[in-house]
Amino acid sequence: MPELPEVETTVRGLARYLYGARLRRVEPRREGLRRPFPADLVQVLTGAQVTGLGRRAKYGLIETDRGQTMVFHLGMSGRWRIEPEELGKHDHLLLETESGLVLALCDPRRFGSVDLVETAQLDHWPAFAALGPEPLGNGLSPAHLKQALAGRSAPIKLMLLDQRIVAGLGNIYVCEALFRAGIDPRKAAGRVSGAALARLVPEIKAVIAEAIEAGGSTLRDFAQPDGELGYFSKKFDVYDRHDQPCTRCGAPIRRLPQGGRSTWYCGKCQK
DNA sequence: CACGATACCTGTAAGC
DNA sequence: TGCTTACAGGTATCGT
């Protein structure tokens, strides 16, 4: 489910239930996801008050009054379920607040993760220290991309998926942004012109912002046990549109494997 | 070091 | 109706 916009939507949804709440029960239902859960997860979080919710790249942050922040990643298939009617085999971690609200972290493929990090040290946490700038912040500029991609021979598509270049872009929005900017995903990153990078940056920001708005517009559905987030309500120009007509020129959208994953693009509009 | 390939896991849909 | 295969929104790690 999750790229940056959905993590942002998830965090905003969680805030409505968790902000200021005290946790009275923290129950792992298996050893962990991609990695084991922290050994002190239950001890640290039980009785803790949630003092803030946040996001960095595709990680969600649940800050507590214990000086520790729970950092979660939804991997490929993770989501939080609010007040599940009944628990399924993929509900791997439960949180219950003092008011009796139950949240379940559900992740069938278990590519996600949960960590505890000292709040004051978050920026120095290894996974965060290596991240590039947030796409919606001032740090993502044509100048930053120019410098970060200089001399790189890997395809621009793969470089944009590298979280050290830009933090939070995933397969969908890289495909969409490259289409909007008219850039061939196969092009060596270091050979993309300054003019093309100047087109690309605002398109990245726009497509991410639009997706967050689309998620935000259906936030009320977040409370439903099997609620959709409105993520798919957004129409894509190229993603998952193999052989369908380009929205701009009508040529069939192509799919090609890059780095073991699919890229969709228009061979006529993207040079 | 940069880069490509592979591994991690389960569910779903398509093909035979 | 089965069985097999390909692929899915991500990241870490291992060769070359």
mmCIF file of N, CA and C in Angstrom, chain A residues 3 30 49-50 80 84 86 96 111 116 131 135 141 154 157 176 204 207 219 240 244 247 255 258 270:
data_model
loop_
_atom_site.group_PDB
_atom_site.id
_atom_site.type_symbol
_atom_site.label_atom_id
_atom_site.label_comp_id
_atom_site.label_asym_id
_atom_site.label_seq_id
_atom_site.Cartn_x
_atom_site.Cartn_y
_atom_site.Cartn_z
ATOM 1 N N GLU A 3 3.264 4.365 -0.326
ATOM 2 C CA GLU A 3 4.346 5.284 -0.670
ATOM 3 C C GLU A 3 4.172 6.461 0.276
ATOM 4 N N ARG A 30 3.479 -11.934 16.993
ATOM 5 C CA ARG A 30 4.510 -12.805 16.448
ATOM 6 C C ARG A 30 5.846 -12.138 16.766
ATOM 7 N N GLN A 49 2.338 7.779 27.120
ATOM 8 C CA GLN A 49 1.393 8.685 26.474
ATOM 9 C C GLN A 49 1.954 9.085 25.118
ATOM 10 N N VAL A 50 1.088 9.150 24.115
ATOM 11 C CA VAL A 50 1.522 9.564 22.778
ATOM 12 C C VAL A 50 1.541 11.087 22.719
ATOM 13 N N TRP A 80 -2.555 0.139 9.079
ATOM 14 C CA TRP A 80 -3.114 0.090 10.430
ATOM 15 C C TRP A 80 -4.611 -0.103 10.320
ATOM 16 N N PRO A 84 -10.557 -3.250 14.637
ATOM 17 C CA PRO A 84 -10.936 -4.383 13.783
ATOM 18 C C PRO A 84 -12.040 -5.203 14.432
ATOM 19 N N GLU A 86 -12.697 -8.339 13.949
ATOM 20 C CA GLU A 86 -12.005 -9.498 14.511
ATOM 21 C C GLU A 86 -10.590 -9.506 13.971
ATOM 22 N N GLU A 96 -3.604 -0.780 22.369
ATOM 23 C CA GLU A 96 -4.901 -0.420 22.930
ATOM 24 C C GLU A 96 -4.724 0.790 23.830
ATOM 25 N N PHE A 111 7.108 -7.161 5.130
ATOM 26 C CA PHE A 111 8.291 -6.403 4.732
ATOM 27 C C PHE A 111 8.433 -5.139 5.573
ATOM 28 N N LEU A 116 12.183 1.154 18.058
ATOM 29 C CA LEU A 116 12.126 2.190 19.084
ATOM 30 C C LEU A 116 13.406 2.997 18.987
ATOM 31 N N LEU A 131 19.160 9.348 4.728
ATOM 32 C CA LEU A 131 18.104 9.774 3.807
ATOM 33 C C LEU A 131 18.408 11.103 3.127
ATOM 34 N N PRO A 135 10.705 15.280 -0.420
ATOM 35 C CA PRO A 135 10.310 15.843 -1.710
ATOM 36 C C PRO A 135 9.527 17.153 -1.587
ATOM 37 N N SER A 141 15.608 20.386 -4.746
ATOM 38 C CA SER A 141 15.679 21.466 -5.738
ATOM 39 C C SER A 141 16.393 20.922 -6.962
ATOM 40 N N ALA A 154 23.648 5.076 -13.701
ATOM 41 C CA ALA A 154 22.425 4.284 -13.536
ATOM 42 C C ALA A 154 21.236 5.069 -14.096
ATOM 43 N N LYS A 157 15.394 6.573 -13.448
ATOM 44 C CA LYS A 157 14.304 5.933 -12.703
ATOM 45 C C LYS A 157 14.818 5.286 -11.417
ATOM 46 N N GLU A 176 5.195 8.420 -12.474
ATOM 47 C CA GLU A 176 4.301 9.533 -12.803
ATOM 48 C C GLU A 176 5.066 10.840 -13.002
ATOM 49 N N ILE A 204 7.528 16.375 -9.337
ATOM 50 C CA ILE A 204 7.592 15.479 -8.176
ATOM 51 C C ILE A 204 6.759 16.066 -7.042
ATOM 52 N N VAL A 207 2.893 15.937 -7.901
ATOM 53 C CA VAL A 207 2.209 14.640 -7.910
ATOM 54 C C VAL A 207 2.097 14.091 -6.480
ATOM 55 N N LEU A 219 -10.186 10.879 4.312
ATOM 56 C CA LEU A 219 -9.663 10.478 5.616
ATOM 57 C C LEU A 219 -10.732 9.879 6.516
ATOM 58 N N ASP A 240 0.802 1.205 -14.112
ATOM 59 C CA ASP A 240 -0.098 0.070 -14.307
ATOM 60 C C ASP A 240 -1.023 0.262 -15.515
ATOM 61 N N GLN A 244 -2.267 0.669 -22.597
ATOM 62 C CA GLN A 244 -3.373 1.621 -22.676
ATOM 63 C C GLN A 244 -2.847 2.920 -23.293
ATOM 64 N N THR A 247 -2.190 9.448 -22.070
ATOM 65 C CA THR A 247 -3.205 10.485 -21.859
ATOM 66 C C THR A 247 -2.882 11.755 -22.636
ATOM 67 N N ARG A 255 5.715 -1.013 -20.795
ATOM 68 C CA ARG A 255 6.234 -1.466 -19.507
ATOM 69 C C ARG A 255 7.599 -2.080 -19.735
ATOM 70 N N GLN A 258 13.044 -2.655 -14.733
ATOM 71 C CA GLN A 258 14.258 -1.932 -14.319
ATOM 72 C C GLN A 258 14.513 -2.276 -12.868
ATOM 73 N N GLN A 270 8.289 10.763 -23.639
ATOM 74 C CA GLN A 270 9.428 10.811 -22.713
ATOM 75 C C GLN A 270 10.725 10.560 -23.464
#
